[in-house]
Short mmCIF file of C-alpha atoms in Angstrom, two decimals:
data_model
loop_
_atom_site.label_atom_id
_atom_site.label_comp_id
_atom_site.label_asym_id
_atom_site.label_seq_id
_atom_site.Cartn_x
_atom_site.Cartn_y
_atom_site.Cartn_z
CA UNK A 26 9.52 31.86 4.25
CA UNK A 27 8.44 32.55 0.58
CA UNK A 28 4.63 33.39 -0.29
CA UNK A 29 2.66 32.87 -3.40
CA UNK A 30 -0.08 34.92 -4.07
CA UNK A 31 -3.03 33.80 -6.11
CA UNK A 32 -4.94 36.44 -7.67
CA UNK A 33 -8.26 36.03 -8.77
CA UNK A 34 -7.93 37.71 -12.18
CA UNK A 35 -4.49 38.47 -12.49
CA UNK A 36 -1.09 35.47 -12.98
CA UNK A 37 -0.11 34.49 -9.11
CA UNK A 38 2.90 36.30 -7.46
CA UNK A 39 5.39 34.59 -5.98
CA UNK A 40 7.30 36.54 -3.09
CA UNK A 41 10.49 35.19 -2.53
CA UNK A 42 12.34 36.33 0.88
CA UNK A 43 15.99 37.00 0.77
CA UNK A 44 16.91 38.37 4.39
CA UNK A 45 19.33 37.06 6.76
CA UNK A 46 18.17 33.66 7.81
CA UNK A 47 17.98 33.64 11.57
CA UNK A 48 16.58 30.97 14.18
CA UNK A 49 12.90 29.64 13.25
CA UNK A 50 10.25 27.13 14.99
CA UNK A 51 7.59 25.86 13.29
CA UNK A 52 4.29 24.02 15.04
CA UNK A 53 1.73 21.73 13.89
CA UNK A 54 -1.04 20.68 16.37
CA UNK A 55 -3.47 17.26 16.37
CA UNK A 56 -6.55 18.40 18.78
CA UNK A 57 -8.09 15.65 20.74
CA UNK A 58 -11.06 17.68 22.53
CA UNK A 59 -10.47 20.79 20.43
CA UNK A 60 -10.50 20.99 16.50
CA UNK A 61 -7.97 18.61 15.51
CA UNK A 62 -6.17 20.84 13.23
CA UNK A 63 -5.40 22.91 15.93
CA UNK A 64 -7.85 25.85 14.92
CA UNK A 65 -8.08 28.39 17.22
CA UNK A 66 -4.53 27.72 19.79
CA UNK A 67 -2.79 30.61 20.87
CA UNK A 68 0.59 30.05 21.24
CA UNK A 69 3.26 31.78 23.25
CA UNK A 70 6.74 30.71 22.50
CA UNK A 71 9.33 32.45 25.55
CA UNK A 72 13.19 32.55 25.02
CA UNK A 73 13.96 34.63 28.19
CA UNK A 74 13.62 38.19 27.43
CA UNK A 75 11.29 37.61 24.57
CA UNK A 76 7.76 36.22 24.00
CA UNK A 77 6.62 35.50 20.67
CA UNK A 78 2.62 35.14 19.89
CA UNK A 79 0.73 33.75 17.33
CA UNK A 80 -2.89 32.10 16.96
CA UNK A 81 -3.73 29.20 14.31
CA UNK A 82 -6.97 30.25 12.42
CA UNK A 83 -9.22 28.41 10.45
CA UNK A 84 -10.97 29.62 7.30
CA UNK A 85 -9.89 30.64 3.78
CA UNK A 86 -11.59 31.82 1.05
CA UNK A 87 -13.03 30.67 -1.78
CA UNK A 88 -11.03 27.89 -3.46
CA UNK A 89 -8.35 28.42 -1.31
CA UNK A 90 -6.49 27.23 1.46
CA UNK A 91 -3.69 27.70 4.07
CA UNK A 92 -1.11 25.30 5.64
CA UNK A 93 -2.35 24.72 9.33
CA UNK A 94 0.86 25.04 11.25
CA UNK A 95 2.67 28.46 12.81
CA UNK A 96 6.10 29.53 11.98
CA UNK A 97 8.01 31.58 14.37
CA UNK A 98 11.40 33.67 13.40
CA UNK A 99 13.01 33.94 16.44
CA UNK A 100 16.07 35.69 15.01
CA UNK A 101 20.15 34.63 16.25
CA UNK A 102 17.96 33.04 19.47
CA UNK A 103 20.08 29.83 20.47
CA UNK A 104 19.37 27.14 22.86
CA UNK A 105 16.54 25.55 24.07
CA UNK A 106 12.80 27.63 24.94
CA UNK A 107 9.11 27.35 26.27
CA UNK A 108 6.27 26.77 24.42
CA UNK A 109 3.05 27.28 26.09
CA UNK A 110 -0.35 26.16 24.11
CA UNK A 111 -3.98 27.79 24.94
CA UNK A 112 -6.12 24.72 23.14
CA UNK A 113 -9.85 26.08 22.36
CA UNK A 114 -11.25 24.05 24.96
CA UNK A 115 -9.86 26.16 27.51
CA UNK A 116 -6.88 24.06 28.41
CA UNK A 117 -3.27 25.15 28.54
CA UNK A 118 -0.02 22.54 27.34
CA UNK A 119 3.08 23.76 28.26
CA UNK A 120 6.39 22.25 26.80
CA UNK A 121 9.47 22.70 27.90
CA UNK A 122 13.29 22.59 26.54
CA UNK A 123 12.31 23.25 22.66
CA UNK A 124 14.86 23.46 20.39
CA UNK A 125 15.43 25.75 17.55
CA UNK A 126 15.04 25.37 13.99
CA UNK A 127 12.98 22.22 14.09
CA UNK A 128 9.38 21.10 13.28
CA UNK A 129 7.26 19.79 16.22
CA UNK A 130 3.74 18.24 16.42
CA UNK A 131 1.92 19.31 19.41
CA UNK A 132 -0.47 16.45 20.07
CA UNK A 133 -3.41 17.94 22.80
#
């Protein structure tokens, strides 16, 4: 992925990423009983011999904001995964048979 940076009194940087594209995943989330942008899931993502983790925070700054999804690299990973979802009201999702380099909506 490529970053911009905005810097309060300086022009904004853009970072661009040239490395070896590899496998990715990424996740947004629609909360029923817990935030519905997904604020505050922890999310394991297992491809055998690997587990990836990442939690979805909430926040920003001032004037600012951040795209409320997760995006895993999951490097020359191929076939089909777990993802497991820890939801803020203490409940656990667990979906099986993901597939790389796709974009899924986890709906609680």
């Amino acid at each position: 992925m490529d970053l911009v940076v905005v810097h309060q009194n300086a022009p904004a940087a853009l970072l661009r990423n040239d490395s070896k594209r590899g496998a990715w995943l990424k996740l947004s989330f629609i909360g029923s009983s817990s935030p519905r942008s997904g604020s505050g899931c922890r999310v394991r993502v297992v491809t055998g011999d690997k587990t990836y983790t990442q939690e979805l925070v909430g926040g920003g700054t001032y004037l600012s904001t951040h795209e409320q999804s997760l995006v895993f690299g999951l490097g020359d990973h191929q076939g089909s995964f777990r993802v497991s979802v820890d939801w803020p009201n203490g409940t656990t999702q667990v979906i099986e048979n993901v597939e790389c380099n796709q974009h899924h909506v986890v709906e609680q």
